[in-house]
XYZ file of C-alpha atoms in Angstrom:
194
model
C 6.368 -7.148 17.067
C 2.991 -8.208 15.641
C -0.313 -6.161 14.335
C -3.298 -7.315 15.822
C -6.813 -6.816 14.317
C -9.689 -6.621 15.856
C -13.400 -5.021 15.305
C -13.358 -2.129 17.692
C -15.890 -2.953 20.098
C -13.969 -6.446 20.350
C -10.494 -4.489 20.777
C -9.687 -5.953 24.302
C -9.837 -3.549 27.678
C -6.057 -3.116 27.780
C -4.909 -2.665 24.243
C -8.295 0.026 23.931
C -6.893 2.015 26.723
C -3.509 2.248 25.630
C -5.197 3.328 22.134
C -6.854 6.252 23.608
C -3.661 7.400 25.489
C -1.912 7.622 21.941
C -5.369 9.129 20.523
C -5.069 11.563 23.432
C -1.369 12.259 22.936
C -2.215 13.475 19.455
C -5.126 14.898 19.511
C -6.112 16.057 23.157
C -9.874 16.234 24.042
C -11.123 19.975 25.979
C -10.974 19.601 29.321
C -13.317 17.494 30.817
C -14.594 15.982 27.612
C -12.493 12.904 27.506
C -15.417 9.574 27.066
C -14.374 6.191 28.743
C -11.622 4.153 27.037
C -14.452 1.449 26.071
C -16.534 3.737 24.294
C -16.849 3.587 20.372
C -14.912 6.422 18.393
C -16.621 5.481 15.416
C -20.169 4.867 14.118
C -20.785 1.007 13.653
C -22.378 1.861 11.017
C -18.973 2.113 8.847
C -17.756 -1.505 10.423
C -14.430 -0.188 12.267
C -11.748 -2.258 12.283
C -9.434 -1.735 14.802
C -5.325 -2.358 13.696
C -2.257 -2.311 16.461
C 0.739 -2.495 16.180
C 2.484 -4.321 19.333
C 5.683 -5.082 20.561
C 6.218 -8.199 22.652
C 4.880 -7.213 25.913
C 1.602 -5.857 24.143
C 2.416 -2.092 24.736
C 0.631 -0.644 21.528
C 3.347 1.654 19.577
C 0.846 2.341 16.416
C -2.599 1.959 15.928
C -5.318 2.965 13.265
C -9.019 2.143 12.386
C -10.074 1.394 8.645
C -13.822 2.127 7.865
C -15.819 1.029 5.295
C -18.914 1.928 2.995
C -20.781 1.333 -0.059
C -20.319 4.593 -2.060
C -21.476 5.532 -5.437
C -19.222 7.335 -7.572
C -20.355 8.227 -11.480
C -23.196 5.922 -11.713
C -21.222 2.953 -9.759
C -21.587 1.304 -6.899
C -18.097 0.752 -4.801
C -16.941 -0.749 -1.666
C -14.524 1.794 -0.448
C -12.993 2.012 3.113
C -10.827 4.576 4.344
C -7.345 5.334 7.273
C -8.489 6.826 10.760
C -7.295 7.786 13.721
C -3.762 7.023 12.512
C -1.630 7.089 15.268
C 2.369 5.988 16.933
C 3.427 6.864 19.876
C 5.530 9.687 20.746
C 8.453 8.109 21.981
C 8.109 5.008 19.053
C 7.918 7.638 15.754
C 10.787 7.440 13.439
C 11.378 4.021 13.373
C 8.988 3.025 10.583
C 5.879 1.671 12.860
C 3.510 3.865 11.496
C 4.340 3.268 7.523
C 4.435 -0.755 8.953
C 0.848 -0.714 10.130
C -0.145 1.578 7.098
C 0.535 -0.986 4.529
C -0.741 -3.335 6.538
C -4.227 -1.716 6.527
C -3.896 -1.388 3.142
C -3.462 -5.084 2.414
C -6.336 -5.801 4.696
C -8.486 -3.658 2.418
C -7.445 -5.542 -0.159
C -7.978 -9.376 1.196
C -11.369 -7.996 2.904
C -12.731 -7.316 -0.748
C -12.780 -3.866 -0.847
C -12.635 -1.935 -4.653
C -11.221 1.069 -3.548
C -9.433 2.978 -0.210
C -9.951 6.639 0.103
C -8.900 8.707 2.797
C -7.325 12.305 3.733
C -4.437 13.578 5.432
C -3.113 16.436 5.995
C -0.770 17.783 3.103
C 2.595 17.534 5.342
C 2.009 14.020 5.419
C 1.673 12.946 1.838
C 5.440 11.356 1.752
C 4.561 9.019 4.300
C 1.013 7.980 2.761
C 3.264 6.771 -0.201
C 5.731 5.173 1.676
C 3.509 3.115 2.313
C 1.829 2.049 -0.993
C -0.815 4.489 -1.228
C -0.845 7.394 -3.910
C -2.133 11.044 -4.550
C -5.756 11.253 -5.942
C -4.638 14.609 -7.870
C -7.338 17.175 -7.617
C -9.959 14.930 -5.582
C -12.168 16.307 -2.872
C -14.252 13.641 -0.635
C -17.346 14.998 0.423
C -18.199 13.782 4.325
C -20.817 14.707 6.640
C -23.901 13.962 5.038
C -25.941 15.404 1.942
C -28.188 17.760 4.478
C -24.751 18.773 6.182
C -21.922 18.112 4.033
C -18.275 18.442 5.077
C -15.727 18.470 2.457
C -12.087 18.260 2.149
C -11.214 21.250 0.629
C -12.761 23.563 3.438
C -11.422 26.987 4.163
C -8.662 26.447 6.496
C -7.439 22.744 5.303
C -4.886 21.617 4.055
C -6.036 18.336 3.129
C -4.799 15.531 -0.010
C -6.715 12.570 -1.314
C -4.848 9.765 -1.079
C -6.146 6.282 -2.879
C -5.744 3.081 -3.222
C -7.328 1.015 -6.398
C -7.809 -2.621 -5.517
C -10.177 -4.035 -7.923
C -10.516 -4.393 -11.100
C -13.350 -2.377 -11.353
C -12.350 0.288 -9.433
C -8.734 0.738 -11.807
C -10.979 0.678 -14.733
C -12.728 3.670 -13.416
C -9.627 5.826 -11.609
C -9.835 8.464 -14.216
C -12.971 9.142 -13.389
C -12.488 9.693 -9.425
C -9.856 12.569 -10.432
C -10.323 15.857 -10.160
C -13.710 15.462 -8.861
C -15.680 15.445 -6.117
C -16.259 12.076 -4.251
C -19.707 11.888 -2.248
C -18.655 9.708 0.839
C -20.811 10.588 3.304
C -19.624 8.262 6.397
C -22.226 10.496 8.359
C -21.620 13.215 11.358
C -19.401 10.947 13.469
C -16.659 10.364 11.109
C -17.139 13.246 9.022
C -14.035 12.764 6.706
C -12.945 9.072 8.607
């Protein structure tokens, strides 16, 4: 097995079809709805890179997109970047694929500079967000959409934690502050909450 990286528009035919299938498995598109394999799922804009876990015939069993954005939190400028589209095949869960690739992305954020990851999940899921190195934000609600049409985590209806990651120096300095408060990231009205 091997994770392969790849910016998503570079993600080769194969591997980006067998992506969507997963994508698909999880979260089915209405009926008639569903866009060709080789279109982007995510606004340039936020840099997507595309991370896969393979086995040795390159069947994808796990894949995942981190995004990425300058975001200003309490005066500061950050580079933060964020999980999406986290996904392992049906048949492949349980075997510690998805917490693999997980980590993985989190290291990436860390060797690709990043200060900070951010991201949401749904509550259920918080044990395996920290099996994989990443921790609770407690109280934290990240803003998405945009400022004219904002989206936030803590909606009617969702069930959502903050989880976070603190890579640079910078960025632990100024944890406290990203606590119980509320985090404008504003990826735009493609990823709303990436």
């Amino acid at each position: 097995m091997r994770i392969l990286s790849f910016p998503e528009q570079e993600t080769p035919s194969d591997l980006r079809v067998q992506v969507r299938e997963l994508q698909e498995q999880a979260w089915p598109s209405p009926p008639g709805s569903l866009a060709p394999a080789d279109t982007p799922s995510h606004d340039p804009a936020l840099r997507p890179l595309s991370m896969l876990l393979v086995d040795d015939e390159s069947t994808v069993l796990a894949a995942l997109d981190i995004l990425s954005k300058e975001i200003v939190h309490a005066g500061r400028r950050y580079a933060a970047g964020g999980l999406s589209t986290v996904v392992v095949a049906r048949e492949s869960r349980g075997h510690g694929y998805g917490r693999r690739l997980v980590a993985a992305a989190r290291e990436t954020m860390v060797t690709r500079g990043l200060d900070l990851g951010l991201f949401t999940c749904d509550s259920p899921l918080r044990a395996f967000y920290e099996g994989a190195g990443w921790r609770v934000l407690p109280g934290a609600v990240l803003i998405g959409g945009t400022p004219g049409d904002p989206f936030p985590s803590d909606r009617p209806g969702f069930d959502k934690v903050t989880m976070a990651g603190f890579f640079s120096a910078d960025a632990r300095r100024a944890e406290a502050s990203f606590r119980h408060s509320r985090i404008e990231l504003y990826p735009g009205q493609i990823d709303k909450l990436w």
